[in-house]
Short mmCIF file of C-alpha atoms in Angstrom, two decimals:
data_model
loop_
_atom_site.label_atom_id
_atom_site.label_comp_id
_atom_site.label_asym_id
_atom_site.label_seq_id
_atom_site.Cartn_x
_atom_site.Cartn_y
_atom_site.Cartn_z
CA UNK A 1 0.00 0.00 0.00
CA UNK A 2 1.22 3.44 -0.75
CA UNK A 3 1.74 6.28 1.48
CA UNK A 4 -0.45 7.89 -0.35
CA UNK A 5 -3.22 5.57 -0.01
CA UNK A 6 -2.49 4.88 3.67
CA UNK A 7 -2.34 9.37 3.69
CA UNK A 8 -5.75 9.11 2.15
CA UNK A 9 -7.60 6.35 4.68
CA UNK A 10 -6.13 8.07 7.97
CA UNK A 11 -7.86 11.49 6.24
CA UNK A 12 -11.24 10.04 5.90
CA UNK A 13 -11.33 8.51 8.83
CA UNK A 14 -10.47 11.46 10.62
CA UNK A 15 -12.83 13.59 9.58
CA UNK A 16 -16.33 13.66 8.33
CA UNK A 17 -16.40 16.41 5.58
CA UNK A 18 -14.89 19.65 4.51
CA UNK A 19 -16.74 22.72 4.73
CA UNK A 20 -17.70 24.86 1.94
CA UNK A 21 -16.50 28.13 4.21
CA UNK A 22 -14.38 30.09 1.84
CA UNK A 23 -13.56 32.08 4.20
CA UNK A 24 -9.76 32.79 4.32
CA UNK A 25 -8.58 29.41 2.69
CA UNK A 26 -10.02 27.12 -0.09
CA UNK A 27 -12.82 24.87 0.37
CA UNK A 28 -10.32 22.10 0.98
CA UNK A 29 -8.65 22.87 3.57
CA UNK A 30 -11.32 23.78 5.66
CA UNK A 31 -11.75 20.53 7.62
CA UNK A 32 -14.90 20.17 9.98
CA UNK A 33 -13.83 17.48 12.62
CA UNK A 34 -14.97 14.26 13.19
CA UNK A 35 -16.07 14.27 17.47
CA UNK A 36 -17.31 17.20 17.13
CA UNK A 37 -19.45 18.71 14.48
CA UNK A 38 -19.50 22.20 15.39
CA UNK A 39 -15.86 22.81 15.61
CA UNK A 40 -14.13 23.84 12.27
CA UNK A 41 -10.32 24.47 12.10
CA UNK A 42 -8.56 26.20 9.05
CA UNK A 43 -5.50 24.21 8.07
CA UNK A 44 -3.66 22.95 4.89
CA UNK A 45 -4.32 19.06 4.13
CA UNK A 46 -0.63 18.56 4.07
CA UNK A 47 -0.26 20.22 7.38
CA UNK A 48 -2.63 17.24 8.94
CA UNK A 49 0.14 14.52 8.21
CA UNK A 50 3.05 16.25 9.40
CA UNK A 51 1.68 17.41 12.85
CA UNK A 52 0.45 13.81 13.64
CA UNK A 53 3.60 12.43 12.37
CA UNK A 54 5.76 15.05 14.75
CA UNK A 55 3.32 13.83 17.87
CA UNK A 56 3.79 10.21 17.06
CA UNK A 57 7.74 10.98 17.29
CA UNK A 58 7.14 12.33 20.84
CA UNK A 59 5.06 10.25 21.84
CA UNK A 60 7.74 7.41 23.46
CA UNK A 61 8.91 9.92 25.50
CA UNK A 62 5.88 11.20 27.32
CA UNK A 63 7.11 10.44 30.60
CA UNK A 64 10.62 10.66 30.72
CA UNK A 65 10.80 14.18 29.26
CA UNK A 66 8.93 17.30 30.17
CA UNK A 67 7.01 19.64 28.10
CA UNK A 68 10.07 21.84 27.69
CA UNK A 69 11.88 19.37 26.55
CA UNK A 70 9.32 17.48 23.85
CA UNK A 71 8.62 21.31 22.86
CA UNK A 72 12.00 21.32 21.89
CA UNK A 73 12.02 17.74 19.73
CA UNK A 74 8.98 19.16 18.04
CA UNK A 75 10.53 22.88 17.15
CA UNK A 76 13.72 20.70 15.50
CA UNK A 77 11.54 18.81 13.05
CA UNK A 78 9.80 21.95 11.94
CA UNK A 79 13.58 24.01 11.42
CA UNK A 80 13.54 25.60 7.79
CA UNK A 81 9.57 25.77 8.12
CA UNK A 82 9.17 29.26 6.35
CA UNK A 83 8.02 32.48 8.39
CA UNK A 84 4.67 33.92 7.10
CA UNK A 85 3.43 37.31 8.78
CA UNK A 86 -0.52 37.58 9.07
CA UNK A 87 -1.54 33.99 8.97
CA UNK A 88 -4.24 34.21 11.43
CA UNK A 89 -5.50 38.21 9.87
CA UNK A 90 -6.74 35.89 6.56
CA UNK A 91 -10.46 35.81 6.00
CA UNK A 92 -13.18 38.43 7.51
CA UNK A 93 -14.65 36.25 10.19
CA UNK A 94 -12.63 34.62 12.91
CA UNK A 95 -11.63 31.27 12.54
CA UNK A 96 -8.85 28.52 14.48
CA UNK A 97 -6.58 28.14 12.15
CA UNK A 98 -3.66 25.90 12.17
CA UNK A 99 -0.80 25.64 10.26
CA UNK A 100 2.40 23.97 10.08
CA UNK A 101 4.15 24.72 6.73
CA UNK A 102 3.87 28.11 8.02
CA UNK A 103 4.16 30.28 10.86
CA UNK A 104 5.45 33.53 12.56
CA UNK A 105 7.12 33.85 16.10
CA UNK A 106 4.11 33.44 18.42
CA UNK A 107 2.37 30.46 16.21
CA UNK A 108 5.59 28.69 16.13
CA UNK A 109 6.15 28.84 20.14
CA UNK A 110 2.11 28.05 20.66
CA UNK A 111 2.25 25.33 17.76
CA UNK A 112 5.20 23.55 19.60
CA UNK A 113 3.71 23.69 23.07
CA UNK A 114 0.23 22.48 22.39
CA UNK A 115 1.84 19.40 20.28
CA UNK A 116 4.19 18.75 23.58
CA UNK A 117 0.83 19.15 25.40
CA UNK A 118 -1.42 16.80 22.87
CA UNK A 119 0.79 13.99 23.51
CA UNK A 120 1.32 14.55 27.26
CA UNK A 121 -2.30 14.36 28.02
CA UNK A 122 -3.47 12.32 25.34
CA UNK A 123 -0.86 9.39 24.64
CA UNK A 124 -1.53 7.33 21.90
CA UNK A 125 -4.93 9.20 20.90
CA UNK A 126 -3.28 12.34 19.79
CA UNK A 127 -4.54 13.47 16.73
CA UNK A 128 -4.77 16.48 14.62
CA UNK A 129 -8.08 17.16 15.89
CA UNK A 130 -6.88 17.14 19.19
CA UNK A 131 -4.26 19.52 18.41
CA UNK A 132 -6.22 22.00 17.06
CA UNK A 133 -8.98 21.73 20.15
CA UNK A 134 -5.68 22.74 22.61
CA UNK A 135 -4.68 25.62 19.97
CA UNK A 136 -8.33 26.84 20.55
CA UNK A 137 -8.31 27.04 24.50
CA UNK A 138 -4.67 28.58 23.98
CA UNK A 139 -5.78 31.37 22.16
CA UNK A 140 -8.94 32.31 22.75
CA UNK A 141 -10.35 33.76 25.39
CA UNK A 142 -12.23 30.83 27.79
CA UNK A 143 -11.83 29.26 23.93
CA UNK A 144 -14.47 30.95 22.31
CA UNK A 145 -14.04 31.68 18.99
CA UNK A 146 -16.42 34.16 17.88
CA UNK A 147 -15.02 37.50 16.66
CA UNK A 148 -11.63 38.78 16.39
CA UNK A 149 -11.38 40.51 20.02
CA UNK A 150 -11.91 36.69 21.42
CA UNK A 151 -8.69 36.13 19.96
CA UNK A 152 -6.24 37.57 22.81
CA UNK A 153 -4.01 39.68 21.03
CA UNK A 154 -1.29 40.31 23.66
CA UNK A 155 0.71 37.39 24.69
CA UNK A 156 0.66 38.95 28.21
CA UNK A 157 -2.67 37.75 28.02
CA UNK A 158 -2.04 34.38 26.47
CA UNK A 159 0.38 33.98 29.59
CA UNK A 160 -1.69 35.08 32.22
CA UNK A 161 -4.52 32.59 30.54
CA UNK A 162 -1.90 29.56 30.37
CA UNK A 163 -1.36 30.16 34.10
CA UNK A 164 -5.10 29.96 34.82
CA UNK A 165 -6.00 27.17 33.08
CA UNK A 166 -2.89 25.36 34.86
CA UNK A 167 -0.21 25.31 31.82
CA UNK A 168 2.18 27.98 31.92
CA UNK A 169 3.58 29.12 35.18
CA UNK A 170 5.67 32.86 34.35
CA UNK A 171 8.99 32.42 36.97
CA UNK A 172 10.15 35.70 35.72
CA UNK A 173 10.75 37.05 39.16
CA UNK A 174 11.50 33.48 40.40
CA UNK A 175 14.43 33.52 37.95
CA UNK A 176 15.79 37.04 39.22
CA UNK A 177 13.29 39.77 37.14
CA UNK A 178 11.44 42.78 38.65
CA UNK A 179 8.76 44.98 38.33
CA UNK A 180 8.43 46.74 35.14
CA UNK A 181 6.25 49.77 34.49
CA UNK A 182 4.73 49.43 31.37
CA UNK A 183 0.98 50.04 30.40
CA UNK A 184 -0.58 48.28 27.37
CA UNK A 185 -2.42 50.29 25.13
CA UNK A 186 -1.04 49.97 21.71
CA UNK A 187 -3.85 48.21 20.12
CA UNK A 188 -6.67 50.75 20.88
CA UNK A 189 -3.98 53.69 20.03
CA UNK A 190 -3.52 52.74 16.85
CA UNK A 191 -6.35 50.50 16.01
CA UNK A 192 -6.29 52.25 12.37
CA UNK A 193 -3.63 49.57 11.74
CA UNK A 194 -6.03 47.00 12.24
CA UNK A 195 -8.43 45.70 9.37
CA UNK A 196 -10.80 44.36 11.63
CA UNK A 197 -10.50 47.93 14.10
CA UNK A 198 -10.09 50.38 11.43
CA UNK A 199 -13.84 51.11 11.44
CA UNK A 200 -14.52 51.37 14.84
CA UNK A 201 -16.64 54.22 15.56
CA UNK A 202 -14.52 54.84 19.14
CA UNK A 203 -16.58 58.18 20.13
CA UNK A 204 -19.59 55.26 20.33
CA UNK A 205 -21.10 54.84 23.78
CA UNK A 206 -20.02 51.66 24.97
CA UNK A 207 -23.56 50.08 25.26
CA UNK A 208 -22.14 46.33 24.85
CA UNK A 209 -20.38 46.76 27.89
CA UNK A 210 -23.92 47.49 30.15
CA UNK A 211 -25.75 44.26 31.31
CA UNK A 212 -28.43 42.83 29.15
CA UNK A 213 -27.36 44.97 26.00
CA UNK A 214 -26.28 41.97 24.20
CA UNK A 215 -29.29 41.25 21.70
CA UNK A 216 -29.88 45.65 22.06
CA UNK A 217 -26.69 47.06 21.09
CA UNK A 218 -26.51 48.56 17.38
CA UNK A 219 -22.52 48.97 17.31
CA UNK A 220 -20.88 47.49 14.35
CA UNK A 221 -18.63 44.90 14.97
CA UNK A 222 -15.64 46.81 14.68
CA UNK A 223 -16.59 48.87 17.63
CA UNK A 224 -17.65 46.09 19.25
CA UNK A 225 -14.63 44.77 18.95
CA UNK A 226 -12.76 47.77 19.92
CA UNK A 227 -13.98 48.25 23.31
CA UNK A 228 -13.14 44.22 24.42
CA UNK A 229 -9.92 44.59 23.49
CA UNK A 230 -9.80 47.71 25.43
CA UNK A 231 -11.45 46.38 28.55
CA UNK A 232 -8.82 43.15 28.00
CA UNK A 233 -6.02 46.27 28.13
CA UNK A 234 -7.22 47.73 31.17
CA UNK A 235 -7.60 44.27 33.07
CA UNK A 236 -3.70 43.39 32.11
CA UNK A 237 -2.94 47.16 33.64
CA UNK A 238 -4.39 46.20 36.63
CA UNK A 239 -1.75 44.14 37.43
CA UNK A 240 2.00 44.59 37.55
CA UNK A 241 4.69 43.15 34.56
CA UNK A 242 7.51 41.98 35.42
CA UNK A 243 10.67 41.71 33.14
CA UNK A 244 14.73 40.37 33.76
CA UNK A 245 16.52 43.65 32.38
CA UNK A 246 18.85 42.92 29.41
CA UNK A 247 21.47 43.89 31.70
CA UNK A 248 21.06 40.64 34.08
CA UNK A 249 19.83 38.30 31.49
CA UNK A 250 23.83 36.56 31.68
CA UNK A 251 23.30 36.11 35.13
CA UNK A 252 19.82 35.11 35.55
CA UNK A 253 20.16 32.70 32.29
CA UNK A 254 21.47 29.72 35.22
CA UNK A 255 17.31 29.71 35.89
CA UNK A 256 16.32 28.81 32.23
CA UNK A 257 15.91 25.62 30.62
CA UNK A 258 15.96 23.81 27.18
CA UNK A 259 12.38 24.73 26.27
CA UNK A 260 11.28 27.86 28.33
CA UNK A 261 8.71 29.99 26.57
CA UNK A 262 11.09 33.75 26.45
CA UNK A 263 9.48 37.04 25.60
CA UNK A 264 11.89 40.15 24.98
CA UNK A 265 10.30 43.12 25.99
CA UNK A 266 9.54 45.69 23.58
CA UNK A 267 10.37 49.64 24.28
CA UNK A 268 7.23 50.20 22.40
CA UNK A 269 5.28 52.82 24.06
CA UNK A 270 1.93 50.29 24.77
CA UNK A 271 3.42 47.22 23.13
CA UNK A 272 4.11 44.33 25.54
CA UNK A 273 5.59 41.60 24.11
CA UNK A 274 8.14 41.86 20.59
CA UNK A 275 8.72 38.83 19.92
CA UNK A 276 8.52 34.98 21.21
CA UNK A 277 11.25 32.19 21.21
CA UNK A 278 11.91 29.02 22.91
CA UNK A 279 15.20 28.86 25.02
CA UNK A 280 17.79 26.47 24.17
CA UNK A 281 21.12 25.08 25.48
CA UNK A 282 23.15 24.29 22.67
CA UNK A 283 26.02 21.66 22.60
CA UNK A 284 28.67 24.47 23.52
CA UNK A 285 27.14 25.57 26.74
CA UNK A 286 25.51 28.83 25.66
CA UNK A 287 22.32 29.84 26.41
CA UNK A 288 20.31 30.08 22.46
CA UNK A 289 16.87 29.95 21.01
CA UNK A 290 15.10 28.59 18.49
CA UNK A 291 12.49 31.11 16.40
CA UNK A 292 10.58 31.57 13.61
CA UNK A 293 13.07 34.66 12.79
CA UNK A 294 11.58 37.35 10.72
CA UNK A 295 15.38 38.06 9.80
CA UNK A 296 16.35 34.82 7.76
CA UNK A 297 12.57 34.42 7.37
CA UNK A 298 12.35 30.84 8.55
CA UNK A 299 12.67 28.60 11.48
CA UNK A 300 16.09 28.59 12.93
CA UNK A 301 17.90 28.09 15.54
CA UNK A 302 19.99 31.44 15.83
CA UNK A 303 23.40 31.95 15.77
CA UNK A 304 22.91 34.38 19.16
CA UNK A 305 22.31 33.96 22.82
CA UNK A 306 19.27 34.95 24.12
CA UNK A 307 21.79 37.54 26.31
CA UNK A 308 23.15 38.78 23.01
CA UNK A 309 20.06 38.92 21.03
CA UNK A 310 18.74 41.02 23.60
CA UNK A 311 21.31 43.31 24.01
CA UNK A 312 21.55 43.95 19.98
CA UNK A 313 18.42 44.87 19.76
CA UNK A 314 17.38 48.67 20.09
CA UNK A 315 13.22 47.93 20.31
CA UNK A 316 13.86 45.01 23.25
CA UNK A 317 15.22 45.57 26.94
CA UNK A 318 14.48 42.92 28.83
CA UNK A 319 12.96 39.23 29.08
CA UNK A 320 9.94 37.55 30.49
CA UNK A 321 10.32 33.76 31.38
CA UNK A 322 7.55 31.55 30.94
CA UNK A 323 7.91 27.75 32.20
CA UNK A 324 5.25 25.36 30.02
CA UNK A 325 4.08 22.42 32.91
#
């Protein structure tokens, strides 16, 4: 029997039918899974074999290595994997979409982790469908996935959500950070930059916001839109940041392992987060990362330290440390 034949019988039993959505991708690869009939995830076919073929590779060592460390076996198979900007902006309605050929710096890191996570909680029954249900609590907020403003948008957000639902535990301070000053705002400042924000109507009257205005309110979705994301902003500013300056990154970098979710800081006025990588120790001792690299536009493990890369960099000055459970 052929791969391709044996390809084709593990599709159809997977999943029931594809969807005629045309929405941001071809009729194709829109795949409406099997368990659960309501669910829909955006992918390309040849994305389905190569994620269950990764989690199959992990899979004998579930419980001899942590999620760190399968993160890490999964972001080497997917090294040269091209880096696409605006994957998840395709389409005018809001979709899970999930892609491996692929990716930019945040998809990559989340990709990776909810693989690692797939296998750890679901053995031998990890499947693609699987996959894409964790990428779905990961990124949405409470995993609904109705508009673009469920999406969160800040990966502050997408931490502090990993820690409640029991995934991600941010030892930023544990490994020798501080308190950072930093209010997020930059989405709602400059939400001409967004297609799906660019026609909020921001003088509005937030009536979406008031209790029982739900089926009432005659805001278009844009505006809609507009004030969640800035109600999400001003629940993250209720709390404090924290950061490791790029001055003690070399000597907090003893507290990171193989497989720690790292977020340099961006100087930004509003703007969190820069850019996402996954720590690595290489063979020579040194503390490096692999990223989907907007610079050599592709996977790669870099040629810099994590120290280094932050210290290069005029728009980063610091770290956050993120531990996956």
């Amino acid at each position: 029997m052929s791969r391709r034949t044996i390809y084709a019988i593990i599709f159809a039993l997977l999943f029931v039918s594809l969807s005629v959505n045309f929405a941001g991708a071809q009729a194709a690869d829109t795949i409406q899974l099997a368990q659960n009939p309501d669910f829909f995830a955006i992918t390309l076919k040849k994305d389905i074999p190569v994620a269950e073929r990764i989690m199959k590779e992990l899979l004998p060592y579930k419980d001899s290595k942590t999620t760190g460390e399968l993160m890490i076996m999964a972001a080497k198979k997917l090294l040269g994997t091209p880096y696409v900007a605006g994957t998840l902006e395709e389409g005018e309605q809001e979709d899970v979409r999930v892609y491996l050929s692929k990716t930019d710096c945040i998809i990559f890191v989340e990709t990776c982790m909810n693989m690692a996570l797939t296998v750890k909680q679901y053995g031998k029954d990890a499947d693609f469908e699987k996959l894409c249900q964790m990428v779905r609590q990961s990124r949405y907020r409470g995993g609904l996935v109705r508009c673009y403003s469920d999406r969160i948008h800040y990966t502050t957000e997408w931490i502090r959500q990993g820690e409640a639902r029991g995934i991600l535990n941010d030892i930023t301070v544990a490994a020798g950070g501080q308190e950072y000053d930093h209010p997020i705002f930059f989405m709602t400042k400059n939400y001409k930059k967004y297609k799906h924000l660019k026609d909020a109507e921001v003088e509005a009257k937030d009536c979406c916001s008031e209790p029982g205005s739900t089926e009432t309110c005659t805001m278009n979705q844009a505006t809609k839109d507009y004030y969640a994301i800035a109600k999400a902003e001003k629940e993250l500013n209720s709390k404090p940041y924290t950061y490791i300056p790029q001055e003690k990154i070399k000597a907090c970098e003893k507290n990171i392992r193989s497989g720690d979710i790292i977020g340099y800081m961006s100087t930004t006025n509003g703007l969190d987060i820069a850019h996402v990588v996954m720590a690595y120790w290489r063979k020579d001792g040194k503390l490096g990362f692999i990223h989907a690299s907007m610079g050599k536009m592709k996977v790669v493990v870099d040629e810099k330290t994590i120290d280094e890369y932050a210290n290069s960099s005029k728009g980063i000055n610091g770290i956050k440390v993120i531990r996956v459970k």
